[in-house]
């Protein structure tokens, strides 16, 4: 069976360093990137503007629509992404700083 091992959707897991819940997913069709984002609670309000302001030039902002009866699927955001988009907007996972003793 060709493609039987290929999975669609995302993998829910935890960061091996900090233990926070993550959504790890390949995003895109032609040139896919593997996105690792913190998985927030479904009712947490994360608008596009603050996520864009918190991102760096090497960091992308992802749109996470939570649709009924469908798996979680991250979407690309572009310069034309509506600023009042009602979905959650996430940046790449960054472990909180730790102190080594």
PDB file of C-alpha atoms in Angstrom, residues 6-83:
ATOM      1  CA  UNK A   6       1.738   8.658   6.001  1.00  0.00           C
ATOM      2  CA  UNK A   7      -0.243  10.458   8.670  1.00  0.00           C
ATOM      3  CA  UNK A   8      -2.388  13.518   8.267  1.00  0.00           C
ATOM      4  CA  UNK A   9      -3.002  15.917  11.092  1.00  0.00           C
ATOM      5  CA  UNK A  10      -0.746  16.611  14.032  1.00  0.00           C
ATOM      6  CA  UNK A  11       0.996  14.842  16.832  1.00  0.00           C
ATOM      7  CA  UNK A  12       0.081  15.932  20.321  1.00  0.00           C
ATOM      8  CA  UNK A  13       3.099  15.514  22.571  1.00  0.00           C
ATOM      9  CA  UNK A  14       5.132  17.217  25.254  1.00  0.00           C
ATOM     10  CA  UNK A  15       8.405  19.101  25.056  1.00  0.00           C
ATOM     11  CA  UNK A  16      11.190  16.830  26.326  1.00  0.00           C
ATOM     12  CA  UNK A  17      12.882  19.799  28.067  1.00  0.00           C
ATOM     13  CA  UNK A  18      10.080  21.734  29.742  1.00  0.00           C
ATOM     14  CA  UNK A  19       7.139  19.296  29.533  1.00  0.00           C
ATOM     15  CA  UNK A  20       4.662  21.775  28.019  1.00  0.00           C
ATOM     16  CA  UNK A  21       2.028  20.334  25.655  1.00  0.00           C
ATOM     17  CA  UNK A  22       2.972  20.809  21.990  1.00  0.00           C
ATOM     18  CA  UNK A  23       1.292  20.477  18.615  1.00  0.00           C
ATOM     19  CA  UNK A  24       3.851  19.184  16.103  1.00  0.00           C
ATOM     20  CA  UNK A  25       2.689  19.248  12.514  1.00  0.00           C
ATOM     21  CA  UNK A  26       3.938  19.490   8.931  1.00  0.00           C
ATOM     22  CA  UNK A  27       2.363  22.595   7.372  1.00  0.00           C
ATOM     23  CA  UNK A  28       2.187  23.160   3.633  1.00  0.00           C
ATOM     24  CA  UNK A  29       1.758  21.110   0.489  1.00  0.00           C
ATOM     25  CA  UNK A  30       4.723  21.788  -1.779  1.00  0.00           C
ATOM     26  CA  UNK A  31       7.378  23.002   0.641  1.00  0.00           C
ATOM     27  CA  UNK A  32       6.261  21.880   4.076  1.00  0.00           C
ATOM     28  CA  UNK A  33       7.742  23.074   7.347  1.00  0.00           C
ATOM     29  CA  UNK A  34       7.487  21.235  10.616  1.00  0.00           C
ATOM     30  CA  UNK A  35       5.845  23.554  13.120  1.00  0.00           C
ATOM     31  CA  UNK A  36       6.194  23.077  16.880  1.00  0.00           C
ATOM     32  CA  UNK A  37       3.806  25.303  18.800  1.00  0.00           C
ATOM     33  CA  UNK A  38       2.512  25.386  22.364  1.00  0.00           C
ATOM     34  CA  UNK A  39      -0.972  23.870  22.455  1.00  0.00           C
ATOM     35  CA  UNK A  40      -3.230  26.343  24.313  1.00  0.00           C
ATOM     36  CA  UNK A  41      -6.614  25.637  25.852  1.00  0.00           C
ATOM     37  CA  UNK A  42      -9.464  25.857  23.303  1.00  0.00           C
ATOM     38  CA  UNK A  43     -11.045  28.862  25.043  1.00  0.00           C
ATOM     39  CA  UNK A  44      -7.803  30.892  25.317  1.00  0.00           C
ATOM     40  CA  UNK A  45      -7.983  34.122  23.283  1.00  0.00           C
ATOM     41  CA  UNK A  46      -4.801  34.588  21.199  1.00  0.00           C
ATOM     42  CA  UNK A  47      -5.297  37.364  18.599  1.00  0.00           C
ATOM     43  CA  UNK A  48      -3.102  37.866  15.544  1.00  0.00           C
ATOM     44  CA  UNK A  49      -1.670  41.307  16.417  1.00  0.00           C
ATOM     45  CA  UNK A  50       0.056  40.354  19.705  1.00  0.00           C
ATOM     46  CA  UNK A  51       1.376  37.106  18.188  1.00  0.00           C
ATOM     47  CA  UNK A  52       2.838  39.036  15.263  1.00  0.00           C
ATOM     48  CA  UNK A  53       4.431  41.564  17.637  1.00  0.00           C
ATOM     49  CA  UNK A  54       5.948  38.739  19.751  1.00  0.00           C
ATOM     50  CA  UNK A  55       7.441  36.952  16.743  1.00  0.00           C
ATOM     51  CA  UNK A  56      10.979  37.480  15.521  1.00  0.00           C
ATOM     52  CA  UNK A  57      12.105  37.788  11.873  1.00  0.00           C
ATOM     53  CA  UNK A  58      13.034  34.077  11.938  1.00  0.00           C
ATOM     54  CA  UNK A  59       9.767  33.028  13.570  1.00  0.00           C
ATOM     55  CA  UNK A  60       6.457  32.431  11.819  1.00  0.00           C
ATOM     56  CA  UNK A  61       2.963  33.047  13.157  1.00  0.00           C
ATOM     57  CA  UNK A  62       0.489  30.198  12.662  1.00  0.00           C
ATOM     58  CA  UNK A  63      -3.317  30.387  12.632  1.00  0.00           C
ATOM     59  CA  UNK A  64      -5.080  27.546  14.470  1.00  0.00           C
ATOM     60  CA  UNK A  65      -8.769  27.267  13.626  1.00  0.00           C
ATOM     61  CA  UNK A  66     -10.542  24.805  15.895  1.00  0.00           C
ATOM     62  CA  UNK A  67     -13.216  23.320  13.687  1.00  0.00           C
ATOM     63  CA  UNK A  68     -15.863  20.977  14.957  1.00  0.00           C
ATOM     64  CA  UNK A  69     -15.366  17.295  14.073  1.00  0.00           C
ATOM     65  CA  UNK A  70     -11.967  17.934  12.440  1.00  0.00           C
ATOM     66  CA  UNK A  71      -8.387  17.446  13.624  1.00  0.00           C
ATOM     67  CA  UNK A  72      -6.293  20.475  14.503  1.00  0.00           C
ATOM     68  CA  UNK A  73      -4.611  21.929  11.381  1.00  0.00           C
ATOM     69  CA  UNK A  74      -2.231  24.866  11.486  1.00  0.00           C
ATOM     70  CA  UNK A  75      -2.456  27.413   8.673  1.00  0.00           C
ATOM     71  CA  UNK A  76       0.130  29.801   7.279  1.00  0.00           C
ATOM     72  CA  UNK A  77      -0.364  33.513   7.943  1.00  0.00           C
ATOM     73  CA  UNK A  78       0.643  36.048   5.304  1.00  0.00           C
ATOM     74  CA  UNK A  79       0.651  39.814   5.017  1.00  0.00           C
ATOM     75  CA  UNK A  80      -3.001  39.623   3.908  1.00  0.00           C
ATOM     76  CA  UNK A  81      -4.116  37.700   7.042  1.00  0.00           C
ATOM     77  CA  UNK A  82      -7.084  39.580   8.551  1.00  0.00           C
ATOM     78  CA  UNK A  83      -6.072  41.388  11.757  1.00  0.00           C
TER      79      UNK A  83
END
